[in-house]
Amino acid sequence: MTSKADQDRVLIFDTTLRDGEQSPGATMSHDEKLEIAEMLDDMGVDIIEAGFPIASEGDFEAVSQIAERSKNAVICGLSRANFKDIDRCAEAVRKSARPRIHTFIGTSPLHRAIPNLNKDEMADLIHDTVSHARNLVDNVQWSPMDATRTEFDYLCRVIEIAIKAGATTINIPDTVGYTAPRESADLIARLIEAVPGADEVIFATHCHNDLGMATANALAAVDAGARQIECTINGLGERAGNTALEEVVMAMKVRNDLMPFQTGIDTTKIMAISRRVATVSGFQVQYNKAIVGKNAFAHESGIHQDGMLKNAETFEIMRPEDIGLSESSLPLGKHSGRAALRAKLEDMGYELGDNQLKDVFVRFKALADRKKEVFDEDIAALMRDSSSED
Ligand code: KIV
Ligand code: ZN
């Protein structure tokens, strides 16, 4: 499917509104979903998985309105492997200029046992459901859920069936976050090599973060030939979450020498959507989260602050502006040095001679030993005390 010219282009498939919303407690309102979808569309996400239309009337309505409003992105809905789900999904995405149906079934031994289907029965069902979806829309994605724990031969067999039945994207989910990076790459490379017709479709990677390897696994899959990454803002998602959009996009941008792939994402919009998703989902971002954590561009220790004041590249591999932040922060605390205190004082409009700075620095350190972070108000109070004692 990818032309030669597109071979370095990696499609970004965002599933914040579907897999992300499946996080227990992350439910978003109808209006919030429309707002997030608009932000995703504006930032250049290629495919928005807007929901699971059969799941509820509310999900159907949200997918349907997102399909109607979105300007650029392909709008996708999820459906299980049955005609009723697929019909409902087709109805929900109908108003999109570029609709996609994503249908899936669990193919690993554990998952095959649930509907109690043998391998042949499941293969027939895959053929019938993918063909049905393809009769309704031109753009069909098929996923063998728990692909990474499915027997390789059977995986090849069902992928071939899905391709013959009309799937245009084959997604390889690591549903339980079990895979390691080398294995993730190996699986994609072997599938592309072994499955007849593989070069006619796009292979996607869909990773979960149960062992903290979702980003590494997704990037390894891309290295091996996958050209669509499924991800969510802030890594929101079931259990430990999904691959974080901001991480894979920034990794390919910052280390383009190692991963020479392009996305269509305007990275300067990352911070705004991260904050909005945190607010509407109620899932706050951990302080030290890569790219979007409060501390991702913050430096407290004296050596780091001094380096940052001289040349930001000493301790930063990307610029805060790249993700839409105005500047890095140098919070003051007990590890901070004189250079950062002087810079902060100058910023606040104080001009101090060396002796006065020495004195304020001693007081600052004593305060910082008692407080986790020293704020501007604390510095102002130190300065007031220091001038009243003169
Ligand atoms: O993790 C998973 O397997 C999924 C599928 C529905 C694609 O989210
Ligand atoms: Zn998932």
XYZ file of C-alpha atoms and ligand atoms in Angstrom:
399
model
C 0.000 0.000 0.000
C 2.769 2.473 0.795
C 4.321 3.865 -2.354
C 8.092 4.113 -2.515
C 7.897 7.825 -1.741
C 5.918 7.104 1.418
C 8.170 4.451 2.820
C 9.551 6.698 5.521
C 6.130 7.975 6.521
C 4.698 6.459 9.675
C 0.964 6.894 10.158
C -0.182 7.924 13.604
C -3.373 6.190 14.704
C -4.673 7.697 17.907
C -6.951 5.599 20.088
C -7.264 7.903 23.115
C -11.019 8.024 22.598
C -11.361 4.231 22.370
C -8.581 2.238 24.084
C -7.682 5.282 26.205
C -11.233 5.727 27.382
C -11.336 2.032 28.307
C -9.093 2.852 31.315
C -11.269 2.328 34.351
C -12.390 5.784 35.460
C -11.305 7.661 32.329
C -14.752 8.139 30.824
C -15.119 11.405 28.907
C -18.302 13.310 28.176
C -19.667 13.685 24.663
C -18.479 17.296 24.339
C -15.063 16.444 25.745
C -14.657 13.708 23.136
C -15.538 16.107 20.329
C -13.043 18.612 21.685
C -10.238 16.040 21.922
C -11.019 14.745 18.418
C -10.759 18.289 17.069
C -7.391 18.746 18.748
C -6.152 15.411 17.354
C -7.308 16.359 13.876
C -5.612 19.778 14.150
C -2.315 18.334 15.303
C -2.085 16.053 12.263
C -3.118 12.626 13.566
C -3.729 10.425 10.500
C -6.392 8.144 11.933
C -8.621 8.814 14.930
C -10.205 5.771 16.506
C -13.208 7.635 17.846
C -14.912 4.868 19.802
C -16.687 1.518 19.856
C -20.073 2.309 18.329
C -21.912 -0.852 19.478
C -20.764 -0.326 23.082
C -23.354 2.331 23.889
C -25.664 4.895 22.377
C -23.262 7.576 23.657
C -20.272 5.992 21.896
C -22.250 5.704 18.676
C -23.248 9.387 18.836
C -19.687 10.502 19.595
C -18.190 8.512 16.703
C -20.894 9.727 14.383
C -20.391 13.424 15.237
C -16.618 13.161 15.134
C -16.979 11.552 11.686
C -19.121 14.441 10.534
C -16.885 17.200 11.902
C -13.320 16.030 11.357
C -11.527 17.758 8.521
C -8.451 15.722 7.744
C -8.146 12.495 9.702
C -9.547 9.115 8.759
C -12.275 8.355 11.306
C -12.335 4.819 12.560
C -14.706 2.861 14.774
C -14.054 -0.477 16.464
C -16.222 -3.562 16.043
C -16.055 -7.165 17.145
C -16.186 -9.970 14.597
C -19.916 -10.038 13.980
C -22.156 -8.413 11.392
C -24.244 -6.492 13.915
C -21.180 -4.717 15.370
C -19.777 -4.046 11.932
C -23.056 -2.614 10.595
C -23.345 -0.314 13.596
C -19.760 0.799 13.146
C -20.300 1.482 9.427
C -23.336 3.559 10.309
C -21.362 5.578 12.870
C -18.417 6.425 10.583
C -20.635 6.994 7.530
C -20.442 10.781 7.605
C -16.665 10.890 7.545
C -15.030 11.834 4.274
C -12.608 8.998 5.050
C -14.310 6.262 7.088
C -12.572 3.163 8.413
C -13.956 0.069 10.096
C -11.613 -1.682 12.521
C -12.699 -5.223 13.286
C -10.905 -7.666 15.555
C -10.986 -11.084 17.158
C -8.694 -12.747 19.699
C -6.597 -15.350 17.862
C -4.302 -16.752 20.581
C -5.170 -20.128 22.160
C -6.453 -18.380 25.289
C -8.677 -16.076 23.273
C -9.905 -18.765 20.880
C -11.162 -20.701 23.886
C -13.562 -17.932 24.889
C -15.982 -18.171 21.930
C -15.029 -21.847 21.817
C -14.079 -21.770 18.138
C -11.562 -24.133 16.619
C -8.924 -22.773 14.248
C -10.937 -23.470 11.087
C -14.146 -22.000 12.454
C -12.332 -18.854 13.480
C -10.623 -18.574 10.101
C -14.037 -18.739 8.393
C -15.435 -16.109 10.705
C -12.510 -13.808 9.939
C -13.090 -14.240 6.225
C -16.800 -13.502 6.519
C -16.544 -10.504 8.831
C -13.698 -8.791 6.998
C -15.477 -9.319 3.662
C -18.649 -7.888 5.160
C -16.815 -4.802 6.435
C -15.116 -4.347 3.083
C -18.493 -4.364 1.358
C -19.450 -1.391 3.511
C -16.277 0.760 3.333
C -13.055 0.773 1.327
C -10.829 1.194 4.351
C -10.820 -1.851 6.651
C -8.430 -2.582 9.476
C -8.243 -6.052 10.958
C -6.614 -7.022 14.246
C -5.806 -10.487 15.593
C -6.110 -9.587 19.271
C -3.297 -11.058 21.413
C -1.290 -11.524 18.200
C 1.965 -11.704 20.125
C 0.771 -14.877 21.920
C -0.743 -16.475 18.807
C 1.019 -19.423 17.119
C 3.063 -17.942 14.251
C 1.691 -20.318 11.595
C -1.884 -19.640 12.549
C -1.215 -15.900 12.659
C 0.145 -16.027 9.102
C -2.843 -18.033 7.981
C -5.484 -15.671 9.383
C -3.658 -12.538 8.225
C -3.573 -13.930 4.710
C -7.317 -14.614 4.917
C -8.002 -11.070 6.161
C -5.936 -9.560 3.348
C -7.719 -11.683 0.728
C -11.056 -10.671 2.241
C -10.191 -7.004 1.726
C -8.397 -5.696 4.836
C -6.200 -2.716 3.972
C -4.420 -2.435 7.328
C -3.281 -5.359 9.450
C -2.748 -4.394 13.059
C -0.594 -6.558 15.318
C -1.685 -5.988 18.913
C 0.483 -6.815 21.870
C -2.715 -6.847 23.880
C -1.192 -7.722 27.242
C 2.134 -5.901 26.893
C 4.068 -9.166 26.903
C 6.472 -8.572 24.028
C 10.048 -7.276 24.213
C 11.513 -4.967 21.539
C 13.599 -7.516 19.651
C 10.651 -9.896 19.542
C 8.320 -7.122 18.376
C 10.634 -6.315 15.457
C 11.161 -9.956 14.666
C 7.445 -10.704 14.528
C 6.684 -7.849 12.117
C 9.636 -8.706 9.875
C 8.697 -12.407 9.757
C 5.032 -11.653 9.019
C 5.893 -9.267 6.189
C 8.206 -11.901 4.790
C 5.895 -14.884 5.192
C 2.359 -13.699 4.472
C 1.341 -13.618 0.807
C -0.035 -10.167 -0.026
C 1.703 -8.496 2.917
C 3.214 -5.885 0.635
C -0.296 -4.806 -0.393
C -1.283 -3.639 3.090
C 0.009 -1.466 5.902
C 1.172 -3.261 9.025
C 0.358 -1.498 12.283
C 1.735 -1.940 15.784
C -0.502 -1.655 18.854
C 1.364 -2.029 22.130
C 0.380 -2.027 25.768
C 2.673 -0.946 28.535
C 2.345 -3.680 31.153
C 6.125 -4.148 31.304
C 6.944 -0.524 30.451
C 8.055 -1.464 26.928
C 5.208 -0.096 24.781
C 7.200 2.744 23.243
C 10.279 0.601 22.609
C 8.143 -2.175 21.114
C 6.290 0.198 18.787
C 9.519 1.775 17.536
C 11.116 -1.643 17.053
C 8.084 -2.697 14.977
C 8.461 0.389 12.800
C 12.113 -0.391 12.320
C 11.049 -3.813 11.030
C 8.479 -2.482 8.556
C 5.311 -1.449 10.416
C 4.054 1.882 9.091
C 1.262 2.693 11.502
C 1.659 3.226 15.231
C -1.391 2.938 17.438
C -1.076 5.133 20.473
C -2.801 7.438 22.917
C -2.133 10.843 24.421
C -0.242 10.511 27.727
C -0.215 6.731 27.171
C -3.765 6.559 28.534
C -5.213 3.063 28.199
C -6.199 -0.255 29.725
C -4.166 -1.305 32.805
C -0.677 0.266 32.421
C -1.773 2.042 29.259
C -0.888 2.118 25.573
C 2.091 3.438 23.648
C 2.235 7.198 24.303
C 1.820 9.280 21.139
C 4.129 12.018 22.391
C 6.912 9.517 23.100
C 6.998 7.762 19.734
C 6.582 10.989 17.784
C 9.323 12.822 19.674
C 11.628 9.793 19.621
C 11.433 9.678 15.814
C 11.959 13.438 15.625
C 14.843 13.738 18.076
C 16.598 10.525 16.955
C 15.793 10.829 13.268
C 19.388 9.821 12.619
C 18.576 6.369 14.031
C 14.895 6.237 13.105
C 14.600 8.052 9.791
C 10.797 8.202 9.718
C 8.401 11.093 9.355
C 4.989 11.678 10.885
C 2.461 14.381 10.065
C 2.263 15.539 13.690
C 2.688 19.203 14.601
C 4.641 18.541 17.780
C 4.103 22.069 19.102
C 0.531 21.000 19.871
C 1.569 18.120 22.127
C 1.576 19.918 25.478
C -1.851 21.480 25.023
C -3.548 18.189 24.186
C -1.676 16.352 26.924
C -3.012 18.811 29.511
C -6.526 18.687 28.102
C -6.614 14.870 28.062
C -5.317 14.820 31.649
C -8.086 17.182 32.708
C -10.990 15.523 30.912
C -9.949 11.958 31.746
C -9.041 12.819 35.331
C -5.739 10.920 34.861
C -3.003 13.294 35.922
C 0.352 12.893 34.212
C 3.147 11.668 36.463
C 5.758 14.396 37.124
C 8.621 12.493 35.530
C 6.683 11.244 32.480
C 8.770 11.498 29.303
C 8.006 14.571 27.143
C 4.893 15.859 28.946
C 5.615 15.394 32.674
C 5.872 18.545 34.806
C 9.565 17.794 35.356
C 10.440 16.794 31.770
C 11.966 20.230 31.166
C 12.764 21.154 34.796
C 16.235 21.224 36.337
C 16.864 21.643 40.050
C 20.415 20.665 40.768
C 23.149 23.293 40.823
C 25.315 21.665 38.157
C 22.370 21.210 35.807
C 21.002 24.700 36.366
C 24.414 26.250 35.797
C 24.783 24.235 32.579
C 21.301 25.191 31.423
C 21.963 28.874 32.026
C 25.084 28.650 29.862
C 23.787 26.345 27.122
C 20.451 24.506 27.246
C 21.837 21.664 25.132
C 24.030 20.545 28.015
C 21.024 18.934 29.688
C 18.208 19.001 27.140
C 17.931 16.882 23.992
C 14.903 18.743 22.669
C 13.665 22.272 23.018
C 10.595 22.985 25.162
C 9.158 24.966 22.241
C 9.178 21.761 20.163
C 6.286 20.441 22.227
C 4.597 23.799 22.763
C 6.116 24.863 26.091
C 7.447 28.400 26.261
C 10.565 27.591 28.280
C 12.319 25.118 30.531
C 12.034 25.673 34.256
C 14.754 25.900 36.843
C 12.838 25.301 40.091
C 14.779 26.299 43.173
C 15.385 23.696 45.843
C 18.123 22.455 48.127
C 20.148 21.140 45.181
C 20.194 24.515 43.415
C 23.339 26.589 43.172
C 24.279 30.239 43.319
C 23.992 30.763 39.539
C 20.342 29.750 39.468
C 19.525 31.851 42.522
C 21.206 34.860 40.947
C 19.292 34.292 37.676
C 16.003 33.998 39.575
C 16.708 37.178 41.561
C 17.549 39.085 38.396
C 14.388 37.756 36.803
C 12.417 39.085 39.756
C 14.062 42.487 39.417
C 16.613 42.337 42.261
C 20.158 43.467 41.679
C 22.581 42.185 44.297
C 26.245 42.669 44.897
C 28.385 39.590 45.557
C 28.260 39.966 49.375
C 24.534 40.361 49.490
C 24.113 37.341 47.173
C 26.332 35.329 49.514
C 24.144 36.226 52.452
C 20.855 35.521 50.651
C 22.267 32.247 49.358
C 22.967 31.033 52.919
C 19.408 31.895 53.962
C 18.035 30.328 50.787
C 19.845 27.037 51.491
C 18.523 26.940 55.058
C 15.002 27.483 53.755
C 15.431 24.927 50.958
C 16.429 22.328 53.530
C 13.010 22.774 55.131
C 10.942 23.097 51.935
C 10.603 20.823 48.887
C 10.520 23.727 46.468
C 11.305 27.391 46.990
C 8.814 29.612 45.188
C 9.031 33.237 44.047
C 7.086 34.337 47.147
C 9.680 32.657 49.369
C 12.480 34.479 47.563
C 10.629 37.785 47.921
C 10.244 37.110 51.669
C 13.981 36.316 51.961
C 14.784 39.597 50.239
C 12.447 41.530 52.556
C 14.080 39.955 55.631
C 17.518 40.600 54.274
C 16.858 44.316 53.577
C 15.115 44.873 56.959
C 18.239 43.567 58.722
C 20.560 45.953 56.808
O -5.121 -4.306 22.731
C -5.831 -4.781 21.832
O -5.690 -5.936 21.423
C -6.888 -3.933 21.289
C -7.601 -4.481 20.093
C -9.042 -4.217 20.139
C -6.949 -3.949 18.854
O -7.087 -2.836 21.739
Zn -5.405 -2.195 23.015
